[in-house]
XYZ file of C-alpha atoms in Angstrom:
315
model
C 8.891 -30.505 37.235
C 9.583 -28.436 34.118
C 6.700 -27.211 32.010
C 7.041 -26.437 28.287
C 7.128 -22.750 27.393
C 4.170 -21.722 25.276
C 4.898 -20.893 21.649
C 4.918 -17.181 20.901
C 3.140 -15.920 17.778
C 3.372 -12.761 15.697
C 0.672 -11.204 13.556
C 1.320 -8.852 10.649
C -1.457 -6.918 8.906
C -1.268 -4.925 5.665
C -4.376 -2.860 4.969
C -4.837 -0.695 1.894
C -7.429 0.707 -0.447
C -7.896 -2.557 -2.359
C -7.393 -5.407 0.091
C -6.250 -6.436 3.568
C -3.660 -9.163 4.130
C -2.875 -10.864 7.435
C -0.036 -13.312 8.088
C 0.579 -15.248 11.295
C 4.072 -16.486 12.171
C 5.528 -18.478 15.041
C 8.642 -17.630 17.058
C 10.814 -19.418 14.493
C 9.520 -16.854 11.980
C 7.720 -19.510 9.987
C 4.460 -18.262 8.472
C 1.740 -20.682 9.555
C -1.402 -18.908 8.304
C -2.373 -16.380 5.641
C -5.692 -14.686 4.930
C -7.113 -11.821 2.868
C -10.125 -9.531 3.051
C -11.423 -6.368 1.398
C -10.149 -2.751 1.591
C -9.369 -1.304 5.032
C -8.192 2.259 4.441
C -10.417 4.130 6.950
C -10.224 7.370 4.955
C -11.797 5.626 1.965
C -14.145 2.991 3.424
C -14.844 4.407 6.891
C -13.660 3.187 10.295
C -16.376 0.563 10.796
C -15.783 -1.057 7.395
C -12.011 -0.946 7.901
C -12.320 -2.700 11.253
C -14.638 -5.327 9.767
C -12.171 -6.176 6.976
C -9.190 -6.299 9.352
C -11.173 -8.597 11.639
C -12.134 -10.777 8.680
C -8.493 -11.212 7.642
C -7.244 -11.817 11.188
C -10.001 -14.321 11.948
C -9.066 -16.156 8.774
C -5.554 -16.663 10.170
C -6.731 -17.628 13.652
C -9.144 -20.217 12.292
C -6.123 -21.959 10.774
C -4.135 -21.711 14.031
C -6.621 -21.285 16.907
C -4.033 -21.809 19.654
C -2.306 -18.577 18.591
C -5.170 -16.377 19.825
C -4.043 -16.716 23.462
C -0.318 -16.568 22.727
C 0.138 -13.467 20.552
C 3.400 -11.801 21.483
C 3.046 -8.833 19.139
C 0.747 -7.410 16.478
C 1.879 -4.929 13.828
C -0.766 -3.384 11.588
C 0.282 -1.238 8.643
C -2.896 0.489 7.515
C -3.226 3.194 4.864
C -4.369 6.526 6.272
C -3.466 5.930 9.936
C -0.850 8.684 10.088
C -3.699 10.940 11.244
C -4.193 10.837 15.051
C -7.985 10.882 14.711
C -7.680 7.562 12.841
C -4.627 6.005 14.485
C -5.759 6.307 18.103
C -9.266 4.785 17.826
C -7.971 2.034 15.525
C -5.266 1.123 18.045
C -7.789 1.077 20.907
C -10.132 -1.115 18.894
C -7.311 -3.523 18.004
C -6.320 -3.802 21.660
C -9.893 -4.596 22.669
C -10.536 -7.047 19.847
C -7.259 -8.959 19.860
C -5.366 -9.844 23.082
C -1.602 -9.481 22.619
C 1.433 -8.482 24.632
C 2.522 -5.675 22.297
C 0.881 -3.592 19.563
C 2.147 -1.290 16.845
C -0.127 0.541 14.404
C 1.599 2.353 11.547
C 1.090 3.122 7.868
C 1.175 0.625 5.024
C 4.106 2.629 3.637
C 6.140 2.017 6.813
C 5.769 -1.765 6.671
C 6.545 -1.766 2.945
C 9.712 0.267 3.643
C 10.676 -2.374 6.210
C 10.041 -5.142 3.680
C 12.161 -3.311 1.090
C 15.142 -2.147 3.140
C 14.909 -3.386 6.726
C 16.542 -0.699 8.837
C 18.914 0.460 6.070
C 18.529 3.680 3.998
C 16.369 3.827 0.892
C 13.229 5.243 -0.697
C 10.065 3.289 -1.363
C 7.393 4.547 -3.748
C 3.988 2.861 -3.685
C 1.479 3.125 -6.503
C -1.562 1.051 -5.691
C -5.057 2.375 -5.088
C -3.256 5.467 -3.746
C 0.342 6.646 -4.007
C 3.070 7.751 -1.609
C 6.854 7.874 -1.301
C 8.468 7.037 2.023
C 12.171 6.995 2.785
C 14.975 6.736 5.340
C 18.410 8.356 5.114
C 21.785 7.292 6.497
C 21.038 9.074 9.798
C 17.860 7.074 10.312
C 15.513 10.001 9.656
C 12.292 9.086 7.838
C 10.160 11.347 5.655
C 7.151 10.982 3.375
C 6.013 12.707 0.195
C 2.518 12.574 -1.274
C -0.256 10.261 -0.193
C -2.641 13.074 0.686
C -5.733 11.193 -0.434
C -7.767 10.812 -3.588
C -9.490 14.189 -3.308
C -6.273 16.228 -3.460
C -3.446 13.881 -4.421
C -2.569 10.188 -5.051
C -0.834 11.160 -8.308
C 0.085 8.215 -10.513
C -2.032 5.771 -8.505
C -4.577 3.272 -9.737
C -7.309 5.640 -8.591
C -5.686 8.557 -10.422
C -5.352 6.550 -13.636
C -8.949 5.364 -13.384
C -10.279 8.862 -12.711
C -8.301 10.376 -15.580
C -9.466 7.594 -17.888
C -13.101 8.411 -17.076
C -12.395 12.089 -17.714
C -10.794 11.256 -21.081
C -13.808 9.127 -22.017
C -16.236 11.927 -21.122
C -14.171 14.436 -23.095
C -14.248 12.066 -26.046
C -18.045 11.978 -25.761
C -18.176 15.784 -25.668
C -15.827 16.215 -28.593
C -13.375 18.110 -26.358
C -10.728 15.415 -26.343
C -9.109 12.757 -28.496
C -10.977 9.679 -29.594
C -10.130 6.815 -27.263
C -11.027 3.172 -26.781
C -11.323 3.950 -23.103
C -14.853 5.205 -23.683
C -16.256 1.834 -24.756
C -13.966 -0.187 -22.487
C -15.071 1.713 -19.380
C -18.712 1.270 -20.353
C -18.119 -2.465 -20.583
C -16.226 -2.630 -17.293
C -18.852 -0.622 -15.384
C -21.823 -2.078 -17.287
C -22.963 1.282 -18.612
C -25.096 1.876 -21.688
C -23.300 5.167 -22.317
C -20.313 6.816 -20.694
C -22.497 9.620 -19.326
C -23.985 7.052 -16.942
C -20.754 7.139 -14.958
C -21.727 10.455 -13.416
C -24.782 9.317 -11.444
C -24.275 7.369 -9.302
C -20.530 7.985 -9.334
C -18.300 4.933 -8.789
C -16.676 4.534 -5.380
C -12.896 5.127 -5.098
C -11.969 1.426 -5.128
C -14.199 0.912 -8.190
C -12.406 3.740 -9.983
C -9.030 2.240 -9.030
C -10.257 -1.118 -10.354
C -10.271 0.425 -13.862
C -6.467 0.175 -13.878
C -6.436 -3.021 -16.021
C -8.710 -1.267 -18.525
C -6.231 1.604 -18.902
C -3.205 -0.685 -19.106
C -4.923 -2.953 -21.628
C -5.829 -0.003 -23.856
C -2.242 1.273 -23.659
C -0.864 -2.122 -24.697
C -3.224 -2.138 -27.691
C -1.873 1.214 -28.848
C -4.487 3.684 -27.582
C -2.630 7.018 -27.545
C -4.713 8.495 -24.715
C -4.138 5.479 -22.454
C -0.422 5.482 -23.295
C -0.110 9.131 -22.323
C -1.909 8.446 -19.040
C 0.643 5.723 -18.237
C 3.586 7.915 -19.225
C 2.241 10.766 -17.096
C 1.773 8.410 -14.155
C 5.439 7.407 -14.343
C 6.502 11.049 -14.420
C 4.301 11.963 -11.453
C 5.550 9.029 -9.395
C 9.148 9.988 -10.183
C 8.376 13.511 -8.954
C 7.432 12.050 -5.551
C 10.793 10.313 -5.265
C 12.800 13.290 -6.528
C 11.207 15.639 -4.008
C 11.788 13.186 -1.171
C 15.347 12.400 -2.253
C 16.216 16.107 -2.205
C 14.931 16.407 1.364
C 16.608 13.241 2.637
C 20.169 13.384 1.318
C 22.984 15.831 0.715
C 23.861 16.898 -2.813
C 25.609 14.151 -4.768
C 24.461 11.292 -2.536
C 22.074 8.625 -3.825
C 19.575 6.348 -2.158
C 18.293 3.133 -3.746
C 14.662 3.211 -4.856
C 12.170 0.366 -4.621
C 8.777 0.427 -6.361
C 5.719 -1.322 -4.959
C 2.010 -1.603 -5.666
C -0.229 -2.823 -8.451
C 0.521 0.000 -10.889
C 4.253 -0.729 -10.965
C 3.863 -4.499 -10.958
C 1.253 -4.442 -13.732
C 2.706 -1.915 -16.166
C 6.094 -2.036 -17.868
C 5.233 1.273 -19.543
C 4.745 3.040 -16.188
C 7.974 1.521 -14.841
C 9.958 2.677 -17.880
C 8.511 6.180 -17.719
C 9.243 6.332 -13.984
C 12.847 5.169 -14.367
C 13.509 7.526 -17.297
C 12.260 10.595 -15.432
C 14.075 9.607 -12.234
C 17.386 8.971 -13.993
C 16.998 12.192 -15.937
C 17.544 14.004 -12.616
C 19.578 11.385 -10.702
C 21.684 9.502 -13.283
C 22.347 5.788 -12.678
C 19.787 5.583 -9.897
C 19.224 2.053 -8.585
C 15.557 1.196 -9.198
C 14.044 -2.162 -8.241
C 10.635 -3.740 -7.804
C 9.655 -4.825 -4.311
C 10.019 -8.596 -4.271
C 8.741 -9.226 -0.742
C 5.188 -8.786 0.484
C 4.667 -5.625 2.606
C 3.012 -7.798 5.253
C 6.421 -9.447 5.744
C 7.635 -6.056 6.941
C 4.803 -5.981 9.476
C 5.860 -9.380 10.812
C 9.478 -8.226 11.098
C 8.428 -5.125 13.046
C 6.214 -7.237 15.343
C 9.071 -9.619 16.089
C 11.504 -6.757 16.678
C 9.051 -5.052 19.023
C 8.774 -8.202 21.136
C 12.547 -8.710 21.178
C 13.169 -5.131 22.303
C 10.662 -5.458 25.107
C 12.309 -8.703 26.213
C 15.770 -7.110 26.408
C 14.405 -4.367 28.707
C 13.048 -6.841 31.235
C 15.260 -7.364 34.336
């Protein structure tokens, strides 16, 4: 008597500084469940909170397809901040204990976004969301990163960086050190402050600062010169990430396509134009595109590939 072979399922997870997305797909690569949760970058929210949000997103998928829990072939989690062994290793162990699967792969959110953008072909991805990073692959298959060193020392051009600089500009306006800007009153409204000096104590958390991005972009669209300069500077700083990485990845004269991802790029035409202008000022006729796929789709592709590679090694 022949028995039907159990369906194999694949789980992709995309965890960043703003939200966590989980998608569940079957062996035909059809997505059968989607769920979202809060931020899961361990460097920003802590390991326990990151695990809780990942679990929330994954459980949301498994509630929609409960039979998948016992038939997971592979799990790929792309989580911001996990390129540090002290974060990667405990997160992988926790995932293995929490979620039974045949194969696991824990990598960065930049790696799964690169997969979503280019597959296994060469190219450079630049992400500007809560944080920022550039990640690329050359024609020899070598991968390198640039930036993404965290909100304390880096994340240039990110939503956090724009929010932080907007608060600084508002405080300087209050002091009389800087230009007058609508950002001062707009930030007070967004954070429910009586006066901008109330932003200092208690200070907003990183994801709350990044959440000021729409305030900055709205002020720029309404002609605020300070907000416009912040957007233009963000484009220049994000282009600098790509230019530095491009120089390290390719020989002189060669060009790699560039894909932009993250809320800053998708929300602001001004940032995109500034970015493209500065990039093409150094690398004329560069191909620049917005990421059209979800990064979590890259995680699903990696999970499926991992399972297929393991299958081909079996005798």
